[in-house]
Coordinates of C-alpha atoms in Angstrom, one line a residue:
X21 CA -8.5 14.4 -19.8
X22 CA -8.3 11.6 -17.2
X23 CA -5.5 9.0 -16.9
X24 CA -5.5 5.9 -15.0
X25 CA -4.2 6.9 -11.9
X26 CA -2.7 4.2 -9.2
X27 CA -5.4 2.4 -6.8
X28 CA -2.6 3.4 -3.9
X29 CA -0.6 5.9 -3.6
X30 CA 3.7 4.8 -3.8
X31 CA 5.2 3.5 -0.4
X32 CA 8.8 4.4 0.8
X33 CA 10.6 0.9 1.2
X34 CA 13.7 0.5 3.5
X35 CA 16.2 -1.1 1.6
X36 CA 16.6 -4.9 1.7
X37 CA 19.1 -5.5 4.0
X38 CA 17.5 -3.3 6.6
X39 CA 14.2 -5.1 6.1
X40 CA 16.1 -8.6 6.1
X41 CA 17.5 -7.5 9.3
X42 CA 13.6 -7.2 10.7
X43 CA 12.9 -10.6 9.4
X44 CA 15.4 -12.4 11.1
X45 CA 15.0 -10.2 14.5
X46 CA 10.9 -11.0 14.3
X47 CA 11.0 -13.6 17.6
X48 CA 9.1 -16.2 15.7
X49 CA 11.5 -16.2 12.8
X50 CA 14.3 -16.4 15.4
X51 CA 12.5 -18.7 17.9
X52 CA 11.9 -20.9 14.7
X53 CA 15.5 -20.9 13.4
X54 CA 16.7 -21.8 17.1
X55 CA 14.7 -24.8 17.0
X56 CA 16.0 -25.9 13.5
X57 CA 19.4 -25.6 14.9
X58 CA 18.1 -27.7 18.0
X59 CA 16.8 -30.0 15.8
X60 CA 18.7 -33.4 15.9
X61 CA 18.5 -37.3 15.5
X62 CA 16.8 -37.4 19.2
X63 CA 14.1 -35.1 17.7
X64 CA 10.7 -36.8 17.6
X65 CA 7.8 -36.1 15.3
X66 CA 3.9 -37.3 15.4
X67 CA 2.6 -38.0 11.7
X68 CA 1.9 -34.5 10.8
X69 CA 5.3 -33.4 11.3
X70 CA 4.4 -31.9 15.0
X71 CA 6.7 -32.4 17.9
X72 CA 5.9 -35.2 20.2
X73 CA 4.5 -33.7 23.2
X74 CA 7.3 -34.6 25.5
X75 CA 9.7 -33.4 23.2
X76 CA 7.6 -29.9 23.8
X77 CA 9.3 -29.4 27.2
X78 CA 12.9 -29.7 25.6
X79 CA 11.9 -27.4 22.9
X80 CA 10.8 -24.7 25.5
X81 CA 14.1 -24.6 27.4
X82 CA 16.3 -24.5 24.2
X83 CA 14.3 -21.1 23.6
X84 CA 15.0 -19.7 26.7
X85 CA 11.4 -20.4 28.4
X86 CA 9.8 -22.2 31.2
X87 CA 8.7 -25.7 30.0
X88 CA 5.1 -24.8 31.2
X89 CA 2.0 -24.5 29.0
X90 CA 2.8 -20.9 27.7
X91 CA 6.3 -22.0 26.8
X92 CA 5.2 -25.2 25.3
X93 CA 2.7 -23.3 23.0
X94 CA 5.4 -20.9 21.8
X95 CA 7.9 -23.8 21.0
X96 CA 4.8 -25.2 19.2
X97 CA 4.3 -22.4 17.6
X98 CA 7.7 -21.6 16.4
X99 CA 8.2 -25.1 15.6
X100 CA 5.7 -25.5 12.4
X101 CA 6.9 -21.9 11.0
X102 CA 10.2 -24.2 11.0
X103 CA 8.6 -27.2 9.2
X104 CA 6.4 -24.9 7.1
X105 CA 9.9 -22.5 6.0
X106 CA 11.8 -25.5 4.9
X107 CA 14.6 -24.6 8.3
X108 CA 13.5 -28.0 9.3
X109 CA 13.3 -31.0 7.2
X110 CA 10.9 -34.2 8.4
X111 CA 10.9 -37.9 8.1
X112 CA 7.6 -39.0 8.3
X113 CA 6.8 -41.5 11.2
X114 CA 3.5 -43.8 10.8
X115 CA 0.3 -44.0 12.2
X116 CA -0.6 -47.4 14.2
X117 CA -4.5 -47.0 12.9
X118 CA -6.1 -48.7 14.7
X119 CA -4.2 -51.9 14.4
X120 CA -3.1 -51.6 18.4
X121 CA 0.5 -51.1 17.2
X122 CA 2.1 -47.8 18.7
X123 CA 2.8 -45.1 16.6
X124 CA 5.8 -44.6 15.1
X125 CA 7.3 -41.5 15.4
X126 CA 8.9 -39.4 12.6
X127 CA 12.6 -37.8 12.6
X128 CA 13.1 -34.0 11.8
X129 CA 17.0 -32.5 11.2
X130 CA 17.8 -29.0 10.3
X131 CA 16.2 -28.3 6.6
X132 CA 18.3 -26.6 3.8
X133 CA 16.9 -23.1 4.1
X134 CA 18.3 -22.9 7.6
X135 CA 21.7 -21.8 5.5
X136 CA 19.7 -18.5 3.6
X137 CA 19.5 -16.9 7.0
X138 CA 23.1 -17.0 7.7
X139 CA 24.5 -17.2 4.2
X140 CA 21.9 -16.0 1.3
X141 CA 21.3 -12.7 -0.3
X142 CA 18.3 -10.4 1.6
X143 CA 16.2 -11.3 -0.9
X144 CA 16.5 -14.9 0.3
X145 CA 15.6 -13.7 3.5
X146 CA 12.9 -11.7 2.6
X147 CA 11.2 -14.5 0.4
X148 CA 11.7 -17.2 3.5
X149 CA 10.0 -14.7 5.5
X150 CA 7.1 -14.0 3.3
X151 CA 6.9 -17.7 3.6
X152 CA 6.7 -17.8 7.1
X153 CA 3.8 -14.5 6.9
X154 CA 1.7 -16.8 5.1
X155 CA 1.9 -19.6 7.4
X156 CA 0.8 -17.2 10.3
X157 CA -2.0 -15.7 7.9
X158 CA -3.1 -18.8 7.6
X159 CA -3.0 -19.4 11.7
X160 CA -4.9 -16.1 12.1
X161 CA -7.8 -17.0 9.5
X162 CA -8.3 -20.4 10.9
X163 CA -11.3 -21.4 13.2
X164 CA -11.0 -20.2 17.2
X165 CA -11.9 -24.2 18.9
X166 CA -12.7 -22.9 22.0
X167 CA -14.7 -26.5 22.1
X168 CA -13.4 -29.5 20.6
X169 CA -15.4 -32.7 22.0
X170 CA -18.1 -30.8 20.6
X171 CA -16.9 -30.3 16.9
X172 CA -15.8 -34.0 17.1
X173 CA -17.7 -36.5 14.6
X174 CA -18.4 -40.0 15.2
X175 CA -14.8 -41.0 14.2
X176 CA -13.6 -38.6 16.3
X177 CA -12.5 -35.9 13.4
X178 CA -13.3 -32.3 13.6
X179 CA -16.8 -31.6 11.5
X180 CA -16.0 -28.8 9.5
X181 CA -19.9 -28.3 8.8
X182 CA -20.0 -27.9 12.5
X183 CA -17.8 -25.0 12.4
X184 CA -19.7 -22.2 10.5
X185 CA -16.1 -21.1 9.3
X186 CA -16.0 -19.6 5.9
X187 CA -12.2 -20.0 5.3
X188 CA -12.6 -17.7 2.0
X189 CA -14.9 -15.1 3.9
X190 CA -12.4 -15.0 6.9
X191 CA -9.2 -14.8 4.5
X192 CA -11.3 -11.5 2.7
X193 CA -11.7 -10.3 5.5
X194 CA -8.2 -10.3 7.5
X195 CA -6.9 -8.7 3.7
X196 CA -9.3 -6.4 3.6
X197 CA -8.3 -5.1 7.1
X198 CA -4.4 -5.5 6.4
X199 CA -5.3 -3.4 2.9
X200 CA -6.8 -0.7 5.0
X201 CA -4.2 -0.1 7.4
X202 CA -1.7 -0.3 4.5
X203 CA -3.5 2.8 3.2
X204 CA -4.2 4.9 5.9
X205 CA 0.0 4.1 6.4
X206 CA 0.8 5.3 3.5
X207 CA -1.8 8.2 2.3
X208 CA -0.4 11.8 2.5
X209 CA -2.4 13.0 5.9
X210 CA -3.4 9.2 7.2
X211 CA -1.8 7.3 10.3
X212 CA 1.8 7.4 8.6
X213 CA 4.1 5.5 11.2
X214 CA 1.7 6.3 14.1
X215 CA -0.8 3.6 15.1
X216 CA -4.5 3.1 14.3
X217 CA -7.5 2.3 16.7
X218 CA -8.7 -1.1 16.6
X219 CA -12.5 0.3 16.8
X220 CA -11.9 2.2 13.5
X221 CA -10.1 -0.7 11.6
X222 CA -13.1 -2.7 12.5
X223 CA -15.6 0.0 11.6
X224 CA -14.0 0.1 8.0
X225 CA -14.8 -3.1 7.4
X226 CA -18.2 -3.4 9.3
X227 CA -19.8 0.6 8.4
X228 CA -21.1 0.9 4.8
X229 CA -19.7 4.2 3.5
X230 CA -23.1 5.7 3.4
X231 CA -24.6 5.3 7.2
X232 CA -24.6 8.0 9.0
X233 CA -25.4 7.0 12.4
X234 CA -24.3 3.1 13.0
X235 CA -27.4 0.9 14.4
X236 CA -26.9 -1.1 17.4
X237 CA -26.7 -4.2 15.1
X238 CA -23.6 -2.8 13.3
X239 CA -21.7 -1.3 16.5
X240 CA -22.0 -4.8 17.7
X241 CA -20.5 -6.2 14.2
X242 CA -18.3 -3.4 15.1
X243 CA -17.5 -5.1 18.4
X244 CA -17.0 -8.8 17.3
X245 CA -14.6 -8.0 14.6
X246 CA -12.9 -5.9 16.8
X247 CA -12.4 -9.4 19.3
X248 CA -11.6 -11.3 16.5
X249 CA -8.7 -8.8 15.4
X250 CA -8.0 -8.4 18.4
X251 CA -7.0 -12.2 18.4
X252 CA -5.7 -12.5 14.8
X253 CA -3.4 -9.0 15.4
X254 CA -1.7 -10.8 18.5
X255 CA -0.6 -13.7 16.5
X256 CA 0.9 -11.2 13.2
X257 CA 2.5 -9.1 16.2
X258 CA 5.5 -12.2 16.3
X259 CA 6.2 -12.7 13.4
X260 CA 7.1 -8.9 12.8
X261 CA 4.4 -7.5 10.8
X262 CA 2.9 -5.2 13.3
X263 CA 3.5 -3.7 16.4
X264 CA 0.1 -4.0 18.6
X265 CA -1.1 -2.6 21.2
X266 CA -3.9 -5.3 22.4
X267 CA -7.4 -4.6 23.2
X268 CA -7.9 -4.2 27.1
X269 CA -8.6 -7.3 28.9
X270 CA -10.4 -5.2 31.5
X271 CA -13.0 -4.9 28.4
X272 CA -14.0 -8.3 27.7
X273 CA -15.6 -9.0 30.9
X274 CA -18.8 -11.1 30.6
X275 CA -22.4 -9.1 30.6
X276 CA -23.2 -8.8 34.3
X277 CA -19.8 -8.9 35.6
X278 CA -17.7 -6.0 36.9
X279 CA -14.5 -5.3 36.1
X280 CA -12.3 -5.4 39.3
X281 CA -9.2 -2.7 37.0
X282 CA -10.6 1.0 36.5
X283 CA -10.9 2.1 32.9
X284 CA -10.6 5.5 31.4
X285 CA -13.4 5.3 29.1
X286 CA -11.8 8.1 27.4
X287 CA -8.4 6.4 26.7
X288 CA -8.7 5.2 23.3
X289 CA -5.8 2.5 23.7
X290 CA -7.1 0.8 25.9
X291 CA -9.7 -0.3 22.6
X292 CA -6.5 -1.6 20.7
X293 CA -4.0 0.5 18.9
X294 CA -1.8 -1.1 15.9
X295 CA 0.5 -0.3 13.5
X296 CA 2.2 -1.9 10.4
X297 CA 6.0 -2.3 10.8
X298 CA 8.5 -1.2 7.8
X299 CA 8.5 -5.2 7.4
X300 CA 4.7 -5.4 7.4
X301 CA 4.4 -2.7 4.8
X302 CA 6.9 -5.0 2.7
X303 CA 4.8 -7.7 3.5
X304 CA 1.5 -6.7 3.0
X305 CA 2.3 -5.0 -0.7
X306 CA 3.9 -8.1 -1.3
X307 CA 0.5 -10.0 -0.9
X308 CA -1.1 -7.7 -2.8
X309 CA 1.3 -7.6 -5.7
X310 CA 0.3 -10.9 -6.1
X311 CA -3.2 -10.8 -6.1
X312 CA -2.6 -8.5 -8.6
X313 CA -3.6 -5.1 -6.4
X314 CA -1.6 -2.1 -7.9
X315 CA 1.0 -0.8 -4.8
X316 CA 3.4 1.2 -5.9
X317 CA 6.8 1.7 -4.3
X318 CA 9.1 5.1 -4.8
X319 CA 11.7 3.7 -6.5
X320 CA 10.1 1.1 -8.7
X321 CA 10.7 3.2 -12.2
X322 CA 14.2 4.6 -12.0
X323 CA 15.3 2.0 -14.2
X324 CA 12.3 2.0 -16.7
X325 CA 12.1 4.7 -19.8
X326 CA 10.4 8.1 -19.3
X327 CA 7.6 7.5 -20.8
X328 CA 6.8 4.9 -17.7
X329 CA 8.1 7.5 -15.1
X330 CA 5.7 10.5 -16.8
X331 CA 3.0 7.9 -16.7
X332 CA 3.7 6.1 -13.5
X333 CA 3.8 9.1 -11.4
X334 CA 0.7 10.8 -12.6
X335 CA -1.0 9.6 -9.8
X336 CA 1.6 10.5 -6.9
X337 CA 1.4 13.4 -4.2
X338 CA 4.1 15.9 -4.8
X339 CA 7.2 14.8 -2.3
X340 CA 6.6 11.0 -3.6
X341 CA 6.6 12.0 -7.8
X342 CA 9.9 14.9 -6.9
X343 CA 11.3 11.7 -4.8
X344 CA 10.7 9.2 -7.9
X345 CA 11.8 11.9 -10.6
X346 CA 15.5 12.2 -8.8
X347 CA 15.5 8.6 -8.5
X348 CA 15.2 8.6 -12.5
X349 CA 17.3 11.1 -13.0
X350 CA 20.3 9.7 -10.8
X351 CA 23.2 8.0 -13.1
X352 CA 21.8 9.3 -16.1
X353 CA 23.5 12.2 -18.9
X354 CA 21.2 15.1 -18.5
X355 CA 21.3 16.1 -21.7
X356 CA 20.4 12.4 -22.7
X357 CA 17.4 13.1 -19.7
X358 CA 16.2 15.5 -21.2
X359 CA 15.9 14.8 -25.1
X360 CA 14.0 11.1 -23.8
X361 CA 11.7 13.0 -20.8
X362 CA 10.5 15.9 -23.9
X363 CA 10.2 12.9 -26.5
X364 CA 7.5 10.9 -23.7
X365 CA 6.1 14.2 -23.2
X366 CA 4.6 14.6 -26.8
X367 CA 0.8 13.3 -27.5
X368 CA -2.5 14.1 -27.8
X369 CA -3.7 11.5 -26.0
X370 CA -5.9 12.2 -22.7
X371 CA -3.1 11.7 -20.6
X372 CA -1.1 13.9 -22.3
X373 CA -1.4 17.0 -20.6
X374 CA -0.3 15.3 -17.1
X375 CA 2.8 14.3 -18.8
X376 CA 3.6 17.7 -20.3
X377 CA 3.3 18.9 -16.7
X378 CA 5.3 16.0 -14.8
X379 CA 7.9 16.6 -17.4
X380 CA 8.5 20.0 -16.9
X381 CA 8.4 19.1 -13.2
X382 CA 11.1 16.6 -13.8
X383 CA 13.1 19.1 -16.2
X384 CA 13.6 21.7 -13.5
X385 CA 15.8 19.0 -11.9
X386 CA 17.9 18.7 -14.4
X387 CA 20.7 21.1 -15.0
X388 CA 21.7 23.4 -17.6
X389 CA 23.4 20.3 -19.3
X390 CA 20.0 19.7 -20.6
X391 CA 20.2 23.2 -22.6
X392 CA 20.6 21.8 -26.0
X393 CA 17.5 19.6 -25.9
X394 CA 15.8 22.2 -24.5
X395 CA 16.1 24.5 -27.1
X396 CA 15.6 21.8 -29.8
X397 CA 12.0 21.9 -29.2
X398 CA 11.5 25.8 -29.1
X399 CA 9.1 25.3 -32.4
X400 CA 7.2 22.2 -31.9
X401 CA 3.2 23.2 -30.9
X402 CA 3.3 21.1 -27.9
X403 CA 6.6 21.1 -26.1
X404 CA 8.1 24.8 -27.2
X405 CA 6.2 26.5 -24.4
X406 CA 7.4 24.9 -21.6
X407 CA 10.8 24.7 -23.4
X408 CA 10.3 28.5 -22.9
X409 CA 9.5 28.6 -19.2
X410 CA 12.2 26.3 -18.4
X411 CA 14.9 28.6 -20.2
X412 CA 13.0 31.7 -18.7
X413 CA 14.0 30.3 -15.3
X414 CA 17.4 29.7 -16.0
X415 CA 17.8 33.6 -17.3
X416 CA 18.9 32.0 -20.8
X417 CA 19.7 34.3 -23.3
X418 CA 18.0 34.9 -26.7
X419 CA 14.4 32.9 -26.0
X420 CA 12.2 33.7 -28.8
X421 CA 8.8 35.1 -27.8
X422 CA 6.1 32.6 -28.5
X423 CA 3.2 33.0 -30.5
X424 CA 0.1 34.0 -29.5
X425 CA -1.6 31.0 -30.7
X426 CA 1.7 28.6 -28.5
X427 CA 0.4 30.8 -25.5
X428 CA -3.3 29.8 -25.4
X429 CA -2.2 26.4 -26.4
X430 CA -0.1 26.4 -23.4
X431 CA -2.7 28.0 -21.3
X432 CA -5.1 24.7 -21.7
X433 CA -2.3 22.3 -21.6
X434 CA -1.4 23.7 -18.2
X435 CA -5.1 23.7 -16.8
X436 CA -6.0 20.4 -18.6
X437 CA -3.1 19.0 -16.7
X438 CA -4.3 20.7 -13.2
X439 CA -7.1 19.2 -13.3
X440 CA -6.2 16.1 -14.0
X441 CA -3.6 16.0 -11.1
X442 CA -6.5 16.7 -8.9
X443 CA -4.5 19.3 -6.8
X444 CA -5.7 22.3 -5.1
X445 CA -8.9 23.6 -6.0
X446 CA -8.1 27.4 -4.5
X447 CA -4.6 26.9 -6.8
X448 CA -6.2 26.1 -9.6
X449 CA -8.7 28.8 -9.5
X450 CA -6.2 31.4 -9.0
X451 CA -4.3 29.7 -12.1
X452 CA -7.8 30.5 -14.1
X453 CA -8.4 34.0 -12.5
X454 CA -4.3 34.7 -13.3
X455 CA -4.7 33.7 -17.1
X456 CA -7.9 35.6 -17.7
X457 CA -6.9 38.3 -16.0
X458 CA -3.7 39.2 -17.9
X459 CA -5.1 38.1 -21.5
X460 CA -7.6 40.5 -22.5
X461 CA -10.4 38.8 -24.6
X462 CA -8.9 35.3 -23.1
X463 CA -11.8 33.7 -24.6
X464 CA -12.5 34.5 -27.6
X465 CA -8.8 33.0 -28.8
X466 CA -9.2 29.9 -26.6
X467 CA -12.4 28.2 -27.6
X468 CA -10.4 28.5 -31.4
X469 CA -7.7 26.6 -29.7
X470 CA -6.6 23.2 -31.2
X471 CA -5.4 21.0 -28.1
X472 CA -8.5 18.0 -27.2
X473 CA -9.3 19.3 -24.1
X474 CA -10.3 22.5 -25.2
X475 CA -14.3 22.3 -24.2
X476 CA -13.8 20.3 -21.4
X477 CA -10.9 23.1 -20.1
X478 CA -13.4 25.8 -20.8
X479 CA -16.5 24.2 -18.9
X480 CA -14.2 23.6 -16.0
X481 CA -13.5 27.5 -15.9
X482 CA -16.6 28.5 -16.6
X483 CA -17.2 26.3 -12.7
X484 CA -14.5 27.4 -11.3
X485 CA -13.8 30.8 -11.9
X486 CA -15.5 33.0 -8.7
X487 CA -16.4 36.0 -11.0
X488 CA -20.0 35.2 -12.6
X489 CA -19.6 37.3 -15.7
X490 CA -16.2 36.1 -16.9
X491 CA -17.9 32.1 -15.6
X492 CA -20.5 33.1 -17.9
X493 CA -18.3 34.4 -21.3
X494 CA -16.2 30.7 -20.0
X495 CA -19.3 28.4 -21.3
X496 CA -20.1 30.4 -24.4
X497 CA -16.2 29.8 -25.2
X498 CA -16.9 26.1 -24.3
X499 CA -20.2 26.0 -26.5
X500 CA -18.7 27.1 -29.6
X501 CA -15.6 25.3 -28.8
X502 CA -18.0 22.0 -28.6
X503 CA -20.0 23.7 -32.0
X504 CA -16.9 24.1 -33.8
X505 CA -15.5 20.4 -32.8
X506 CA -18.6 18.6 -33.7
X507 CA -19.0 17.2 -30.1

C-alpha cells in the first residue's frame, strides 16, 4: 500500500522575473556589475585575474565607499564574482618569477554576460546568478587564515596539510545546513518565511537524533559550528540568499573577559537568527536538483499527463496537492480532464489506491462539463464508486445504486488510500468507526473482498478502531482474508 512519496515536500516559487529582480538587486551582484561597467583599458590585473592593489582604492569609490580597508575588501569581493560570472573578461599579465623582472600586469574589460543583466531573458539572469551563488559557496567553505606566515612553506606557498581543512567535509556540511533550513522553510508547521535560530541550525547538524540530553562535548560542537555559520551566513547574506540576523558580538568575548554591552540571556536573537530569501529557496533547490535531491516545486506538473500529477502529488500536504491540481487543470477541456485523470486512476498496483483518492480530489474541481466521462465509468469495479460520489454531490439525476460487492470494494480503496496519505489518525479512525458502524456484519463481506490491500486494510482496523470487540472481529476478517489469499 505504500508509494514513493517525495524526500521534501513542494515549494511555492515566485515567478522568474520577480526572482530575477532579487538577483540583480542582491548588492554583490550589483556591486559586481558596477565594477564590470567600471572596468576599462586603465584597469590593472595581478596574474590571477585580481585587481592590483592600487587599483582597489579606485574600485571602492566607483561603488560608492570609502577607499579604506572595509571598502577595499568589498570591491575585492565584488570584483572576482565579476571575473568568476563572465561580467568581466581578463587578459592575463605574467609573473616576473624570480627572474628580477617586474610583473606584468594583466588587462580586464567588461565580459559578455554583463549584456544578460540588462538585455537577456530571467532565466539568463537567474543562471548568472546561480553562478555567482557558487562562487560565494565556495568563499564560505574555504579555510578561515586567521595566520598566514604560519601556513607558509619553504617556498613561501600556503601548506594545505597545515590547514586541517577538509574541503569535501566542510562543503557537506554548509549543504547539509542550507538543506535543513530549506525544510523547516518549506514543511507545513516549520519556520515558513520567519527566521531560524542559529543554535538550532547548528544543533541539527551537531545532535544525533537519538540523545536526549547533549554532553558538554556536543554543546561545544554545538558552539563552534555555530561561529563558523555564523561566519559562512554573513558572506551568503550579499549575495541575496539569506537575510541574517548575525550572532552577537557581545558573545564571542574571550574566556576570562567581560563583556562591557549587557545581554539578555533570554533574547534568542542575539544567538543568530536567519532566514532563506524567495531567491535562496530558488537557489538552494537549484543545488539540490543537481545533486540529484528530489525538491519539488507547485507547479512543476501542470504540463505533464495525469498519471504524473496523481503520482507526483501523493506525497503533498493538502493546500500544496489542491494548489498543483488547479494548476493541471487550468487551460485544459474538462471533459478531456476528466476521461485522462479516471484513465491514470485505474490499477492495482500499490499506489493505486492514493491515486483513486487524488483523482476524485482533483475531479471535484472540475465542473459539470466533466459529466459524460463521469458516467462512462459507472460499471467498471474500480472507478464506478467514486464515479457515484462525485455525481451524488452534484445532485445528478438517475445514479444507479451500486452493488454491494462495488461498496465494500470502495470501502478499502478509500481506507487503503488514507493510510497511505498519512493524514489524520483521529480522521481516519472515525472513517473506520463510520463504515462499521453503518454496515451491519461489515466484516464478514470485506475480508471476501478482491482489492490487494484487503488484509493489510483489515489489520490496520483491527489497530485502529477504539472499540475492542469490533478491533477483535477486524483481525479474524484480516486472518481469513490472509487464509483465503495464500499470504
Amino acid at each position: 500500500m505504500s508509494a514513493d512519496h517525495p524526500t521534501l515536500p513542494p515549494v511555492r516559487l515566485r515567478a522568474d522575473a520577480e526572482l530575477a529582480r532579487d538577483a540583480l538587486a542582491a548588492p554583490l551582484l550589483a556591486d559586481a556589475a558596477r565594477l564590470a561597467r567600471w572596468a576599462g583599458p586603465d584597469t590593472r590585473v595581478d596574474a590571477g585575474g585580481e585587481l592590483v592593489d592600487d587599483q582597489l582604492p579606485a574600485a571602492a569609490e566607483a561603488l560608492g565607499l570609502p577607499a579604506d580597508e572595509e571598502g577595499e575588501l568589498r570591491a575585492g569581493d565584488a570584483w572576482r564574482l565579476a571575473v568568476d560570472t563572465g561580467l568581466v573578461e581578463i587578459e592575463d599579465g605574467e609573473s616576473a618569477g624570480e627572474t628580477g623582472a617586474e610583473d606584468v600586469p594583466g588587462r580586464a574589460a567588461p565580459g559578455e554576460n554583463l549584456a544578460l543583466l540588462t538585455g537577456g531573458s530571467p532565466r539568463d539572469v537567474l543562471a548568472l546568478w546561480l553562478d555567482g551563488f557558487d562562487t560565494v559557496f565556495a568563499d564560505a567553505v574555504a579555510p578561515v587564515l586567521d595566520d598566514l606566515d604560519q601556513l607558509l612553506d619553504e617556498d613561501g606557498e600556503i601548506d594545505v596539510d597545515a590547514l586541517d581543512w577538509d574541503p569535501e567535509a566542510e562543503a557537506e556540511f554548509l549543504e547539509g545546513v542550507l538543506g535543513n533550513l530549506y525544510l523547516l522553510t518549506v514543511s507545513e508547521g516549520g519556520a515558513g518565511e520567519g527566521p531560524v535560530p542559529l543554535p538550532a541550525l547548528a544543533a541539527s547538524m551537531v545532535v544525533p537524533d537519538d540523545m536526549g540530553e547533549p554532553t558538554d562535548d556536543v554543546l561545544e560542537q554545538v558552539s563552534d559550528a555555530m561561529m563558523r555559520l555564523d561566519e559562512q551566513f554573513r558572506l551568503l547574506e550579499p549575495i541575496g540568499l539569506v537575510e541574517y540576523q548575525p550572532l552577537d558580538e557581545a558573545l564571542m568575548v574571550e574566556e576570562g573577559e567581560e563583556s562591557a554591552v549587557s545581554v539578555d540571556d533570554e533574547d534568542v536573537t542575539r544567538y543568530g537568527m536567519v532566514r532563506l530569501t524567495p531567491l535562496g529557496l530558488y537557489g538552494v533547490r537549484a543545488r539540490m536538483l543537481e545533486a540529484g535531491v528530489g525538491a519539488p516545486a507547485v507547479g512543476d506538473l501542470a504540463d505533464k499527463g495525469a498519471d504524473a500529477l496523481l503520482d507526483g502529488i501523493a506525497g503533498y500536504p493538502e493546500a500544496a496537492a489542491r494548489e498543483e491540481t488547479a494548476a493541471w487543470l487550468a487551460g485544459r477541456d474538462a471533459l478531456g480532464a476528466a476521461r485522462e485523470l479516471l484513465h491514470a486512476a485505474r490499477g492495482s498496483d500499490p499506489g493505486s489506491p492514493l491515486r483513486r483518492l487524488h483523482c476524485q480530489q482533483t475531479l471535484s474541481l472540475v465542473g459539470p462539463e466533466a459529466e459524460p466521462a463521469v458516467r462512462e465509468v459507472l460499471d467498471d469495479a474500480e472507478l464506478g464508486g467514486l464515479a457515484r460520489v462525485w455525481l451524488a454531490e452534484r445532485g445528478a439525476a438517475d445514479v444507479p445504486a451500486p452493488p454491494e460487492s462495488m461498496i465494500f470494494w470502495l470501502a478499502i480503496d478509500t481506507i487503503a488510500a488514507q493510510l497511505d496519505a498519512e493524514g489524520d489518525l483521529e480522521e481516519l479512525q472515525e472513517l473506520i468507526e463510520g463504515l462499521t458502524g453503518r454496515h451491519g456484519g461489515f466484516f464478514e463481506a470485506a475480508w471476501r473482498v478482491e482489492h490487494p490491500a484487503t488484509a493489510e486494510v483489515l489489520e490496520a482496523m483491527g489497530r485502529l478502531h477504539r472499540d475492542k470487540g469490533t478491533a477483535k472481529e477486524a483481525r479474524k476478517a484480516a486472518f481469513k482474508a490472509r487464509s483465503r489469499g495464500g499470504v
